[in-house]
Short mmCIF file of N, CA and C in Angstrom, two decimals:
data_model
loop_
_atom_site.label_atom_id
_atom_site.label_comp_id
_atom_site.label_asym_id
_atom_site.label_seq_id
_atom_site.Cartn_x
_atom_site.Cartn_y
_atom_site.Cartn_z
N UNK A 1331 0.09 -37.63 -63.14
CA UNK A 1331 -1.04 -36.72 -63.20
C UNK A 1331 -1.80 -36.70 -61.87
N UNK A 1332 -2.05 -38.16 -61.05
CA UNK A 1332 -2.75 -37.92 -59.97
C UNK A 1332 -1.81 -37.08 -58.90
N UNK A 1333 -0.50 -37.38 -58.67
CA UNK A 1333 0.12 -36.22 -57.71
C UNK A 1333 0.09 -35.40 -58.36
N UNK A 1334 0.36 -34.39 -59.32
CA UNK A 1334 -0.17 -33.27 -59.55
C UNK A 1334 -1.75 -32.99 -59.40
N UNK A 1335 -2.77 -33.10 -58.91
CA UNK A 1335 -3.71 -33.11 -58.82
C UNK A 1335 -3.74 -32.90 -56.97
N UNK A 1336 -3.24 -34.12 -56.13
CA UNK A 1336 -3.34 -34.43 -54.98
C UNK A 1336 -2.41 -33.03 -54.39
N UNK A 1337 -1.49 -32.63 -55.32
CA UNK A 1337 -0.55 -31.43 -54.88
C UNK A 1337 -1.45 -30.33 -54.98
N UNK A 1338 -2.03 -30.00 -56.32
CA UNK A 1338 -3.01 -28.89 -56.04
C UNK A 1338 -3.97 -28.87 -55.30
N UNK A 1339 -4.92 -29.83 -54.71
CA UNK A 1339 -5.99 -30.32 -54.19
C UNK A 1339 -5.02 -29.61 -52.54
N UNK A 1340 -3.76 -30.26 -52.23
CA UNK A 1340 -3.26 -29.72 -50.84
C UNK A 1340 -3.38 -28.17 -50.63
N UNK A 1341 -2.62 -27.54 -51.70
CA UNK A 1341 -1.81 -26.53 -51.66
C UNK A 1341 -3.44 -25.47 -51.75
N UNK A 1342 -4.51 -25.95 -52.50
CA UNK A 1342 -5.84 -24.94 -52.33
C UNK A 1342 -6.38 -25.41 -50.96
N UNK A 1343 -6.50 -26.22 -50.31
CA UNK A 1343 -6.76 -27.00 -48.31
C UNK A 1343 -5.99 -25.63 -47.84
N UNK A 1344 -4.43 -25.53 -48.15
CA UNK A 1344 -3.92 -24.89 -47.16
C UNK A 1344 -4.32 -22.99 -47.34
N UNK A 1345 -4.67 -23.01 -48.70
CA UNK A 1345 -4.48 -21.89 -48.99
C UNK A 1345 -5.56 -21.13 -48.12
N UNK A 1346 -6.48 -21.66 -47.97
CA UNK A 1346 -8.32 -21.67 -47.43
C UNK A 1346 -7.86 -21.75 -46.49
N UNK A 1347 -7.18 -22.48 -45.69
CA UNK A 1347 -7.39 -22.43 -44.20
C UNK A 1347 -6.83 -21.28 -43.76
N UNK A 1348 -7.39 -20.81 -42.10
CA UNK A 1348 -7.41 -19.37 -41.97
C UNK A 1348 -5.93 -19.71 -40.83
N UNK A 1349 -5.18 -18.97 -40.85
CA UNK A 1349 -4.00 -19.19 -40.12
C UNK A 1349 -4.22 -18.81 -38.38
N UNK A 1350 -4.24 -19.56 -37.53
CA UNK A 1350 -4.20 -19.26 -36.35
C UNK A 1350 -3.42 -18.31 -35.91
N UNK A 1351 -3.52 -16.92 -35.30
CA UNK A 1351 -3.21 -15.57 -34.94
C UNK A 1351 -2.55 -16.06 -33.47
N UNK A 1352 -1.51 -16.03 -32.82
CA UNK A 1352 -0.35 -16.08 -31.89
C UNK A 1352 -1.21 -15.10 -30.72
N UNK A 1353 -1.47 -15.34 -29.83
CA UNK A 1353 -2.11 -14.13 -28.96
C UNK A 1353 -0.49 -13.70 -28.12
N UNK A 1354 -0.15 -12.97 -27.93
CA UNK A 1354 1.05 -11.71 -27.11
C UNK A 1354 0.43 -12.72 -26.05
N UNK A 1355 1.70 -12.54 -25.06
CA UNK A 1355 1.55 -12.93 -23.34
C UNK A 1355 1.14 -11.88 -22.69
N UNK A 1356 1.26 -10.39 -23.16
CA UNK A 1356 0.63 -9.70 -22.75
C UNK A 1356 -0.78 -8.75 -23.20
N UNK A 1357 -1.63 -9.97 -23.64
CA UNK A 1357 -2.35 -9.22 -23.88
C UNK A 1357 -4.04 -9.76 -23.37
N UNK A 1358 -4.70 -8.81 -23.11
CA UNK A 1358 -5.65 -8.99 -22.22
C UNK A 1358 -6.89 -10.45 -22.91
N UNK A 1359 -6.41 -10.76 -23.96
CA UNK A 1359 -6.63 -12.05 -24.27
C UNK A 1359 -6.77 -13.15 -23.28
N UNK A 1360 -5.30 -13.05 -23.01
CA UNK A 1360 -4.90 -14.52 -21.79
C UNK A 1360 -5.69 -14.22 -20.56
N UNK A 1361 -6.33 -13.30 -20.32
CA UNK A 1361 -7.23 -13.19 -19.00
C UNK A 1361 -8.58 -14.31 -19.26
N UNK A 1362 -8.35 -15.25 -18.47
CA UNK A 1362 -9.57 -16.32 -18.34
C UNK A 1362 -10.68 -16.37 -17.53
N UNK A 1363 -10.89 -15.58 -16.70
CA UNK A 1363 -12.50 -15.34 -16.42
C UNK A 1363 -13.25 -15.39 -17.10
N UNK A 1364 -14.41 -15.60 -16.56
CA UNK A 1364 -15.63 -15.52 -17.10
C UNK A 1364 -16.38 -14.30 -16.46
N UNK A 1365 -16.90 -13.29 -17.21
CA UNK A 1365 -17.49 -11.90 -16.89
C UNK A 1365 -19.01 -12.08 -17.10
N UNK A 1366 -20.09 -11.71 -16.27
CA UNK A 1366 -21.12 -11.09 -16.28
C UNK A 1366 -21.96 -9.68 -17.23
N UNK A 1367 -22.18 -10.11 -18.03
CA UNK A 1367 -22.96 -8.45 -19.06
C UNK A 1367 -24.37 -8.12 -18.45
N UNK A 1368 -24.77 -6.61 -18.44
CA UNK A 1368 -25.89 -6.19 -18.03
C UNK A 1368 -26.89 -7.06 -18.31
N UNK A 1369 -27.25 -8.10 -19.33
CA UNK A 1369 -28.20 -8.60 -19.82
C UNK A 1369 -28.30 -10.14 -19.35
N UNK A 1370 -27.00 -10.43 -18.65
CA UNK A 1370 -27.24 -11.43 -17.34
C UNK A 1370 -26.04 -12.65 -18.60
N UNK A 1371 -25.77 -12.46 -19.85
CA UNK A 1371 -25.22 -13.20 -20.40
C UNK A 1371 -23.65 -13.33 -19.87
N UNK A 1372 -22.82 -14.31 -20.03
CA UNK A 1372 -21.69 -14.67 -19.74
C UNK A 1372 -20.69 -13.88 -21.21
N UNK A 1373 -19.37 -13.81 -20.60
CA UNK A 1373 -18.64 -13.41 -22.03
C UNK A 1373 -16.95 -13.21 -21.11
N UNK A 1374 -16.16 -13.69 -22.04
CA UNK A 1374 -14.58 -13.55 -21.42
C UNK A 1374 -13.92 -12.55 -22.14
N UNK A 1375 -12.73 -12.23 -22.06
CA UNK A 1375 -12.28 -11.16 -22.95
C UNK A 1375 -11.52 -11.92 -23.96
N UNK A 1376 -11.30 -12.99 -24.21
CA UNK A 1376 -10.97 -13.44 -25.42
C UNK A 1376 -12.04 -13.01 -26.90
N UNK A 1377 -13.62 -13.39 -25.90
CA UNK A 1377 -14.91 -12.82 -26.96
C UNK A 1377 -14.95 -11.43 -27.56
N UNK A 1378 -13.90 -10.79 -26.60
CA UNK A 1378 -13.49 -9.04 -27.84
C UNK A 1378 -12.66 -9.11 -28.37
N UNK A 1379 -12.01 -10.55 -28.91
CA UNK A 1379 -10.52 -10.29 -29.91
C UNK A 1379 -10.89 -9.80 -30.95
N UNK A 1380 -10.39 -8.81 -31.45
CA UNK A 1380 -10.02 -7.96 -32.44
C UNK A 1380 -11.02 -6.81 -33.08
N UNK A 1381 -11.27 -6.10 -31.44
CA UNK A 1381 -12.34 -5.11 -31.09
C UNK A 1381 -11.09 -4.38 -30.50
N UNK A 1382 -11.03 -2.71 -30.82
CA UNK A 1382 -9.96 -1.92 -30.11
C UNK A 1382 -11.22 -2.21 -28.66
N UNK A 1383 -10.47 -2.05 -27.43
CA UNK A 1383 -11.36 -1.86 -25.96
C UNK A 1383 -10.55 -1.12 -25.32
N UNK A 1384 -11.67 -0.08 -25.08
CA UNK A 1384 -11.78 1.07 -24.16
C UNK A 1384 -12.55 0.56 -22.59
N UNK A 1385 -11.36 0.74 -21.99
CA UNK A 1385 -12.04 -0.03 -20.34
C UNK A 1385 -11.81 1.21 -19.40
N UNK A 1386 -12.62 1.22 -18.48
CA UNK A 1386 -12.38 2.06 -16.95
C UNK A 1386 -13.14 1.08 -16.10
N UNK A 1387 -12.66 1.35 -14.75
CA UNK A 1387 -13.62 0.54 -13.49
C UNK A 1387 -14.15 1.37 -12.89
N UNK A 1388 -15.77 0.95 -12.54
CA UNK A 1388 -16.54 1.77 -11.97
C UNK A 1388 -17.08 1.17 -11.01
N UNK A 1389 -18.34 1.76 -10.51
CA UNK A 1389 -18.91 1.12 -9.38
C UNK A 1389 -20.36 1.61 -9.60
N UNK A 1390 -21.55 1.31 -9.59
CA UNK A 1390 -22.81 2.25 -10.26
C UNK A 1390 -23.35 3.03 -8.84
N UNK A 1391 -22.68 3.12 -7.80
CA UNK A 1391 -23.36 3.33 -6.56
C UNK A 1391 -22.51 4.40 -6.52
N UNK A 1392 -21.11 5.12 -6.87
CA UNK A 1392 -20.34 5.66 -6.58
C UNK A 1392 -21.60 7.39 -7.25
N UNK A 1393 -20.98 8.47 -6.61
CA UNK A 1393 -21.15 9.96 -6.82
C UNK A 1393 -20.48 10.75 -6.97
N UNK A 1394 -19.49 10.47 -7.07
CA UNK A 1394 -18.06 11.43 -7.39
C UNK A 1394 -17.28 11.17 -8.71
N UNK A 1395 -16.73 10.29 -8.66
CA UNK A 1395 -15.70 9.61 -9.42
C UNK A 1395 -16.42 9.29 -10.89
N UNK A 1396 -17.28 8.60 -10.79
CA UNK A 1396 -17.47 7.53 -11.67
C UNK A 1396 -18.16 8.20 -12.66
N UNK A 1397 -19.23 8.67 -12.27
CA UNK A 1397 -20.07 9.35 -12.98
C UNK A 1397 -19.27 10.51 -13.90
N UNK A 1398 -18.16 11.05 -13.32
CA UNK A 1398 -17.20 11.59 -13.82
C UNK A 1398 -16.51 10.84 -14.84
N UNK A 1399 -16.10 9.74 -14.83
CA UNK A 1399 -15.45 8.66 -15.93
C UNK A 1399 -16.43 8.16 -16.87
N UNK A 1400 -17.62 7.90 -16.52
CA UNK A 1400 -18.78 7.60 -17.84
C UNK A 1400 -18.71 8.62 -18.43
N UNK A 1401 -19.01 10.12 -17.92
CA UNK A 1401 -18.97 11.12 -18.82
C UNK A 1401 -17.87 11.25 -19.90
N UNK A 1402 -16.28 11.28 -19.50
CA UNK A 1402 -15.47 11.09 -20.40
C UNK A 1402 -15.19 9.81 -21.03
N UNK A 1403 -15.53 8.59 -20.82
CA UNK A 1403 -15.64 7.79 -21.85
C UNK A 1403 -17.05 8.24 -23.08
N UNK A 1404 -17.98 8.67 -22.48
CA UNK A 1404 -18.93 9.28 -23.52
C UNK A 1404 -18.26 10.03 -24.17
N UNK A 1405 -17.78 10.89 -24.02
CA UNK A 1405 -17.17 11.97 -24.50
C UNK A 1405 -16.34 11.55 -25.50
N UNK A 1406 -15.18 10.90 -25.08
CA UNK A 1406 -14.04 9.92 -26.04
C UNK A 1406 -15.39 9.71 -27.32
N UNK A 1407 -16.40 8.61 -26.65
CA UNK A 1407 -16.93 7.95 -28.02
C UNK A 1407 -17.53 8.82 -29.22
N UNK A 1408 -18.01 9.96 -28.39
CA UNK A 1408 -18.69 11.38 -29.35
C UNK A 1408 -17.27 11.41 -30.28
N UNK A 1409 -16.12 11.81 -29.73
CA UNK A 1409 -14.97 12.40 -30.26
C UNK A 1409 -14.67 11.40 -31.13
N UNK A 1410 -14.69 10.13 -31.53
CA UNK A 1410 -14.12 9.39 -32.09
C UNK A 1410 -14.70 9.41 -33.44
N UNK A 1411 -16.62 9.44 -32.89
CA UNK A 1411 -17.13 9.30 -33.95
C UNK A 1411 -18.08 7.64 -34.13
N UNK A 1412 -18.74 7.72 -35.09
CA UNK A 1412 -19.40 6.54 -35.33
C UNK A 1412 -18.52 5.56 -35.58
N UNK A 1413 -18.66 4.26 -34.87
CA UNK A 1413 -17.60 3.10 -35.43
C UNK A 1413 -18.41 2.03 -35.23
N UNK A 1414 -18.18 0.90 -36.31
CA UNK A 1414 -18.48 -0.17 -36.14
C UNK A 1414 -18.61 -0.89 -35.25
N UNK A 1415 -19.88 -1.47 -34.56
CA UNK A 1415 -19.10 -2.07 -33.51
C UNK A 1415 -18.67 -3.17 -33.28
N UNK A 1416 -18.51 -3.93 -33.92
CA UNK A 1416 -17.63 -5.34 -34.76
C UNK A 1416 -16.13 -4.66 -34.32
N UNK A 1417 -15.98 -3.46 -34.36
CA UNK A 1417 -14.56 -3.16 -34.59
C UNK A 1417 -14.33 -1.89 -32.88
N UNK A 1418 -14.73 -2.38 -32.23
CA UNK A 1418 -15.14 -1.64 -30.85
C UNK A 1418 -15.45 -1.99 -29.84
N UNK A 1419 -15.18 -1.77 -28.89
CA UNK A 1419 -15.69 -1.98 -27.75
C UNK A 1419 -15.69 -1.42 -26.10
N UNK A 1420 -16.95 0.18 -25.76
CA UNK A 1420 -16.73 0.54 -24.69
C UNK A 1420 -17.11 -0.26 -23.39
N UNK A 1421 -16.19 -0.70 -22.50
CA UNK A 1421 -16.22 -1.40 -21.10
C UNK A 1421 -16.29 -0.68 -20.24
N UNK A 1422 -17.45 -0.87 -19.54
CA UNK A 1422 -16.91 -0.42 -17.71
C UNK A 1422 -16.95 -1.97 -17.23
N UNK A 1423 -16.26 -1.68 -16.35
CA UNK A 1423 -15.58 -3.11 -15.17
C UNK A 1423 -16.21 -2.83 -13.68
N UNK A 1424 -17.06 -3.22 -13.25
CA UNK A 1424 -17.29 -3.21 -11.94
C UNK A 1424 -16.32 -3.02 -10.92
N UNK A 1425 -16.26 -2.55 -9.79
CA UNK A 1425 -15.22 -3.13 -8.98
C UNK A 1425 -16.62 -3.38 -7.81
N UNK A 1426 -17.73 -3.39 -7.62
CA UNK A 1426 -18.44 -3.53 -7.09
C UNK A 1426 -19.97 -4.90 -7.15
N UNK A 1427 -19.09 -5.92 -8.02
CA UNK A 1427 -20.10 -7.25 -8.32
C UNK A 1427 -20.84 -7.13 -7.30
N UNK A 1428 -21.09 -6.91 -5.78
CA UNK A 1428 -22.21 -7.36 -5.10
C UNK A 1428 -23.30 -6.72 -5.28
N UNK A 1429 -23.40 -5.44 -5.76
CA UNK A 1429 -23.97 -4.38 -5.76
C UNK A 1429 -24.35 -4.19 -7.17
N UNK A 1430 -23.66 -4.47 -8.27
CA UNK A 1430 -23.57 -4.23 -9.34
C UNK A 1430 -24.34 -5.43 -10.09
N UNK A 1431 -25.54 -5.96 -9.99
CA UNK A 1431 -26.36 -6.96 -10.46
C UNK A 1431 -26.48 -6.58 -11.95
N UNK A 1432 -26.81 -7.23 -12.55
CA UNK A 1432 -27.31 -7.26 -14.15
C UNK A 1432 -28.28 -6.19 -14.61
N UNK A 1433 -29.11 -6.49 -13.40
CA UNK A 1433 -30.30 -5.31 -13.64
C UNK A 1433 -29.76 -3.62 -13.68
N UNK A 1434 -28.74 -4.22 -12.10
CA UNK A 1434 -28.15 -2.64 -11.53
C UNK A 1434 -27.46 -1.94 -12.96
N UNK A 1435 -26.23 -2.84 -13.72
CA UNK A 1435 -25.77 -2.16 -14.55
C UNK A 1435 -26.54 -1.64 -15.72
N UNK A 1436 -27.67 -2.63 -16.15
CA UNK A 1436 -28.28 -1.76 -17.24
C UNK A 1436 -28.84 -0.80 -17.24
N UNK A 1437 -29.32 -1.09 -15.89
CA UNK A 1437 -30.02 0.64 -15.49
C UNK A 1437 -29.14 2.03 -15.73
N UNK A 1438 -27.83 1.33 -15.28
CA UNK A 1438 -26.58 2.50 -15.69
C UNK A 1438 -26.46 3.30 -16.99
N UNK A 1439 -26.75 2.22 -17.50
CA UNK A 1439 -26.65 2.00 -19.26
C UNK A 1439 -27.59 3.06 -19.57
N UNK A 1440 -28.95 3.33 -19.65
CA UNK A 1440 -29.71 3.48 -19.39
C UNK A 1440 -30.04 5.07 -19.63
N UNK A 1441 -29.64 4.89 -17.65
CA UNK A 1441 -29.49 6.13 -17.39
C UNK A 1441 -28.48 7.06 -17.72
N UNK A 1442 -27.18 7.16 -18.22
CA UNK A 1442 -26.37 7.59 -18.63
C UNK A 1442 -26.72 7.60 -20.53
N UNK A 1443 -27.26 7.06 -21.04
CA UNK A 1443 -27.90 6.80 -22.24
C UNK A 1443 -26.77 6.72 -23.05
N UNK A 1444 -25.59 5.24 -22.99
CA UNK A 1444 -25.28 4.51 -23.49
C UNK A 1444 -25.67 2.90 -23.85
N UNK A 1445 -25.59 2.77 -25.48
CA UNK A 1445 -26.17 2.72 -26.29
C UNK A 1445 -25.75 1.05 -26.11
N UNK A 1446 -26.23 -0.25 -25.93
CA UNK A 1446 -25.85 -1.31 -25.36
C UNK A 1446 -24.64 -2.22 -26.92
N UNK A 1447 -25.16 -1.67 -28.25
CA UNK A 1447 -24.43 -2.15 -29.00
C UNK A 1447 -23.14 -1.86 -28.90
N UNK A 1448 -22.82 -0.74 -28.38
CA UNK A 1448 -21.32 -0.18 -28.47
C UNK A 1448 -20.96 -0.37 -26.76
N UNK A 1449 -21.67 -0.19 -26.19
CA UNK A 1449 -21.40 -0.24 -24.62
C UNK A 1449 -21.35 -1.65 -23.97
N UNK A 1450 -20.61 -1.97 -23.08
CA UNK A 1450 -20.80 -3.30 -22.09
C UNK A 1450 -20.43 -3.14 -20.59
N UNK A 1451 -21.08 -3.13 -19.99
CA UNK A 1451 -20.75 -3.37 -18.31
C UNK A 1451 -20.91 -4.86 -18.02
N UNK A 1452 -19.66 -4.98 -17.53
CA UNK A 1452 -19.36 -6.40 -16.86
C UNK A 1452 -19.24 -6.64 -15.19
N UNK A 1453 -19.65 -8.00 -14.79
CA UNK A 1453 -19.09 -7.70 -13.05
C UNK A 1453 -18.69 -9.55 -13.55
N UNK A 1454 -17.56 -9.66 -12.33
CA UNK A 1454 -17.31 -11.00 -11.73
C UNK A 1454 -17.51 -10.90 -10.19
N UNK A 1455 -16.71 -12.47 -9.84
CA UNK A 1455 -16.19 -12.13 -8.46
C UNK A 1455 -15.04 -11.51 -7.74
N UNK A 1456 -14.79 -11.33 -6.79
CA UNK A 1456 -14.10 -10.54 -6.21
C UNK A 1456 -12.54 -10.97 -6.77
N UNK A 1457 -11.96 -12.12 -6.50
CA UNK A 1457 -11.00 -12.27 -7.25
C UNK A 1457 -10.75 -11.90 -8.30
N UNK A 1458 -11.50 -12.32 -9.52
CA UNK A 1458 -11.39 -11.58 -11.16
C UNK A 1458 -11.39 -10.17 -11.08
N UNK A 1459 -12.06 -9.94 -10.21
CA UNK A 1459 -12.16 -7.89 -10.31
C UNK A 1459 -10.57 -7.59 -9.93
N UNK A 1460 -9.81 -8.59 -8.78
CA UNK A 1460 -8.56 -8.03 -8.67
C UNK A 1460 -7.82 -8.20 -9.72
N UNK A 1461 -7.93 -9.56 -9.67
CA UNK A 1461 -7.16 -9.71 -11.28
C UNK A 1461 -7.13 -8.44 -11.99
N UNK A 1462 -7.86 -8.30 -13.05
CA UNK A 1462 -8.50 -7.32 -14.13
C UNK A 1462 -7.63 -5.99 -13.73
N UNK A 1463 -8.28 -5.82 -12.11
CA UNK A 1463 -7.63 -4.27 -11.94
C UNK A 1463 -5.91 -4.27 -11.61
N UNK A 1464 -5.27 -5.08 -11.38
CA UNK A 1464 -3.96 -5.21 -11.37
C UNK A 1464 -3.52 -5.17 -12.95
N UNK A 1465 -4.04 -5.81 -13.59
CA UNK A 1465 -3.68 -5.67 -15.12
C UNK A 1465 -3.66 -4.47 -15.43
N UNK A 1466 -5.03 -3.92 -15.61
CA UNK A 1466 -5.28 -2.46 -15.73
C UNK A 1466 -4.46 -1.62 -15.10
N UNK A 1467 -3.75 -1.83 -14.07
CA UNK A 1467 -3.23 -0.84 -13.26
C UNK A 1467 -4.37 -0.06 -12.24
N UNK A 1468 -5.21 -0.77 -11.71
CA UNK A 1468 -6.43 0.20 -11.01
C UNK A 1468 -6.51 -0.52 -9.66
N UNK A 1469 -6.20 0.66 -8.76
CA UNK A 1469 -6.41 0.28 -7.01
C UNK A 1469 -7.30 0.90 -6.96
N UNK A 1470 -7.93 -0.04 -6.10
CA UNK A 1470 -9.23 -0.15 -5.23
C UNK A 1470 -9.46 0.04 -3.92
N UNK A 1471 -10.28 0.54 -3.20
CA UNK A 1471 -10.45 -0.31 -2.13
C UNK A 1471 -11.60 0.57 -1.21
N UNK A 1472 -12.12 -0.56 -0.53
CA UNK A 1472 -13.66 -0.80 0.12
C UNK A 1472 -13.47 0.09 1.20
N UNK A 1473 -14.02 1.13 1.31
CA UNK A 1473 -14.12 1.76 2.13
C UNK A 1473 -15.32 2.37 3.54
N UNK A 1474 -15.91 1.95 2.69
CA UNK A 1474 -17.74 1.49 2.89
C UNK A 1474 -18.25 0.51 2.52
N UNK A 1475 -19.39 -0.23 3.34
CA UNK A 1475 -20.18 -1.23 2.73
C UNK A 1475 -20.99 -0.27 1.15
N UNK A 1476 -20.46 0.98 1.41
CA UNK A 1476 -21.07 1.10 -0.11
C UNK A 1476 -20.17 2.26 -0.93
N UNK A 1477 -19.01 2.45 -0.71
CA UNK A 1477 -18.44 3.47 -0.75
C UNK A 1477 -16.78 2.67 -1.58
N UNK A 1478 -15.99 3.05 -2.33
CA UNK A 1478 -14.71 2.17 -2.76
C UNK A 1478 -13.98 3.92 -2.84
N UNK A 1479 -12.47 3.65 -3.08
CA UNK A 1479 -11.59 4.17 -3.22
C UNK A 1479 -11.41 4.28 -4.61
N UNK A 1480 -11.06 4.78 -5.86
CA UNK A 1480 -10.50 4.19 -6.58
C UNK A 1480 -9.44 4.98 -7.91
N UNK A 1481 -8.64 4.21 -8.28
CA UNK A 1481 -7.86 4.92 -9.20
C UNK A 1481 -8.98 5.23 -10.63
N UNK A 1482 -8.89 6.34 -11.41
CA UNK A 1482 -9.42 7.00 -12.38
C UNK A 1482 -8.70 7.33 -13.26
N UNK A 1483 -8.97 6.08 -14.35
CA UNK A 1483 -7.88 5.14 -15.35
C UNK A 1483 -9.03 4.78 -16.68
N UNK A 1484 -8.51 5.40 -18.03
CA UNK A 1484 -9.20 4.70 -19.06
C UNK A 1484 -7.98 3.96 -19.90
N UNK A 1485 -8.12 2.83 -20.35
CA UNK A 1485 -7.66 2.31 -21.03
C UNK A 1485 -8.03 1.69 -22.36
N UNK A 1486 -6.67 2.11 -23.21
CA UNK A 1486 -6.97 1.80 -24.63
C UNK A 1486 -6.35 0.53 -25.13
N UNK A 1487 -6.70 -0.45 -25.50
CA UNK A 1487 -6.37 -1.92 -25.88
C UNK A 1487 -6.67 -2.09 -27.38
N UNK A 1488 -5.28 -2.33 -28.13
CA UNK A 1488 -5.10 -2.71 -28.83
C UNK A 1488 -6.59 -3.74 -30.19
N UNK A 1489 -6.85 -4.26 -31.03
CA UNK A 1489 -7.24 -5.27 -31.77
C UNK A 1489 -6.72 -6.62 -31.28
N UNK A 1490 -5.09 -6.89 -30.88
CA UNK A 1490 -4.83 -7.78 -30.26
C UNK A 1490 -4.69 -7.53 -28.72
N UNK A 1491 -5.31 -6.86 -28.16
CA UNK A 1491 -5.54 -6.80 -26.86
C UNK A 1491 -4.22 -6.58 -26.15
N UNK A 1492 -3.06 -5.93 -26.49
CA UNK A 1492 -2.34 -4.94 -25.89
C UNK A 1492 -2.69 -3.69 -25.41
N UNK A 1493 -2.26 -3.36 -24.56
CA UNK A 1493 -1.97 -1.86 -23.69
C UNK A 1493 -1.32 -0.84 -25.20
N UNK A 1494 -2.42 0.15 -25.02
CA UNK A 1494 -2.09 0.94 -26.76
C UNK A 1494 -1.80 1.84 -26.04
N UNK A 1495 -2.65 2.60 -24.72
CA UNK A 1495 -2.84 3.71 -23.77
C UNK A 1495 -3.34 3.65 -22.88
N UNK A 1496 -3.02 4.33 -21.83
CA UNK A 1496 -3.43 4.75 -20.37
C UNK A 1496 -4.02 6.39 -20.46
N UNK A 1497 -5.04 6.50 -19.95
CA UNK A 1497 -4.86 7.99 -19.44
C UNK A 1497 -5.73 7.68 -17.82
N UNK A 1498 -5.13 8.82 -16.97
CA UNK A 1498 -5.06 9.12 -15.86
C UNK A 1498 -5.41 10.23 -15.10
N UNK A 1499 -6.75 10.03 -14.07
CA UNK A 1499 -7.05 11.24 -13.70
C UNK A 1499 -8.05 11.64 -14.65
N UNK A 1500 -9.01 12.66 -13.97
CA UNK A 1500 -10.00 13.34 -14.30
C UNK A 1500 -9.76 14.52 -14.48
N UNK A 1501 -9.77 14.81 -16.58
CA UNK A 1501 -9.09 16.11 -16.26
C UNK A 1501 -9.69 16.73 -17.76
N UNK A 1502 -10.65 15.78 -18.09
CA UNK A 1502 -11.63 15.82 -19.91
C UNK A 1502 -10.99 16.26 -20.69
N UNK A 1503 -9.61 16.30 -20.35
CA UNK A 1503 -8.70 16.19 -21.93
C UNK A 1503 -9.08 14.75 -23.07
N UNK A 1504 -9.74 14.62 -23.69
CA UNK A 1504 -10.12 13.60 -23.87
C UNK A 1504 -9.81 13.13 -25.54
N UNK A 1505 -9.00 14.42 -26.06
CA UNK A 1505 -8.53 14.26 -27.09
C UNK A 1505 -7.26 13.09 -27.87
N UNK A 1506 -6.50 13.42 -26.87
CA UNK A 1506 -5.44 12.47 -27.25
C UNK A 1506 -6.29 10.99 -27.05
N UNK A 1507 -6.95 10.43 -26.01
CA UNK A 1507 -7.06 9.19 -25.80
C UNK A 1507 -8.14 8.93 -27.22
N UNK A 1508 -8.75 9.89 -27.75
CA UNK A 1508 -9.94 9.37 -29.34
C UNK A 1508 -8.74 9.23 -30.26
N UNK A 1509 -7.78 10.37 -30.22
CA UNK A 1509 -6.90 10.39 -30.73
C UNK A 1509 -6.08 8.41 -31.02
N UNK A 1510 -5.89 8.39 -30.53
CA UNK A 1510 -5.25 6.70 -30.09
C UNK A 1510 -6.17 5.97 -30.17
N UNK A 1511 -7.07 5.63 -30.00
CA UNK A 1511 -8.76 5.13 -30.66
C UNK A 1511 -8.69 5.02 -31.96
N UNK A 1512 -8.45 5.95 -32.43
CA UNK A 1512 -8.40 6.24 -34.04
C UNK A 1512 -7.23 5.55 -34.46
N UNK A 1513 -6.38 5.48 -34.47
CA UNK A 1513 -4.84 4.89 -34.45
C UNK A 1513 -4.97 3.24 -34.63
N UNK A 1514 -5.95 3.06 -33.51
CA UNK A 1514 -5.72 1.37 -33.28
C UNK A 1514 -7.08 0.71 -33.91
N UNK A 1515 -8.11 1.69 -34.43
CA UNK A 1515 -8.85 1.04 -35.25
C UNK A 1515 -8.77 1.18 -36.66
N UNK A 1516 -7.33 2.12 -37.16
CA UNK A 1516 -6.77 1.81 -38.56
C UNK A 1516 -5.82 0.81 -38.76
N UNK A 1517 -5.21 0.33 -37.65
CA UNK A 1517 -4.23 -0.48 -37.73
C UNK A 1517 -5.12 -2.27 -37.81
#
């Protein structure tokens, strides 16, 4: 009677315990930096597991480009619709940490009037920004002490932080990429 007892007593231990989830080698999980948020707090991208993330790299000083890419990530989020944001997450990525202070990005936030629960701007250092943008697929480069080059890239990441989608170029087709948004926050 007591091993039957000590057997059930196991078999409800195991049943309760929550099974450790395998992270992919490729998935933006295994990126180990430590990132900067507008609000001066620390956070890695492991802290968005099992948030679909919508990323582009920006720069808050830029006038061409960028301001162009906030608009269509706004846009995406209109198109998608209201979502949880437990189950979400819009990123911009600095490529400009020196410039891009805590204060600088919220002001972005802000001024563009995205909404900080659903929104996050991050900066590191210069290394992690390469990192990040090699993952992403996003070239850079300094062209000015205030001026960058850069590829104009949104990306859609998985719940387990896979590559779901790319889109490319500024062109406010912005359907397909909500489209795929939608996809990876039913899955």
């Amino acid at each position: 009677m007591k091993r039957l007892l000590y057997l059930l007593f196991a078999f409800s231990i195991l049943s309760c315990s929550k099974k450790e989830e395998i992270i992919s080698p490729d998935s933006i999980y295994n990126v180990g930096s430590v990132w900067e948020k507008q609000d001066g707090s620390k956070i890695s991208f492991i802290d968005l597991k099992g948030k679909v993330i919508v990323t582009t790299m920006i720069f808050t000083s830029c006038k061409t480009a960028c301001p162009r890419l906030t608009a269509e990530m706004k846009k995406i989020a209109k198109e998608v619709g209201k979502v949880d944001p437990d189950n979400i997450e819009y990123l911009l990525i600095s490529i400009d940490p020196k410039t891009d202070t805590p204060e600088v990005m919220k002001a972005y936030l802000k001024t563009h009037q995205l909404d900080e629960k659903e929104w996050m701007f991050i900066r590191s250092n210069e290394n992690d920004t390469r990192e990040i943008a090699n993952i992403i697929a996003v070239k850079y480069k300094e062209i000015s002490p205030i001026e960058f080059s850069h590829s104009n890239i949104i990306s859609v990441y998985s719940k387990k932080g896979t590559l779901a989608y790319q889109k490319e170029g500024l062109d406010n087709n912005i359907q397909r990429t909500a489209k795929e948004i939608k996809k990876q926050l039913e899955l």
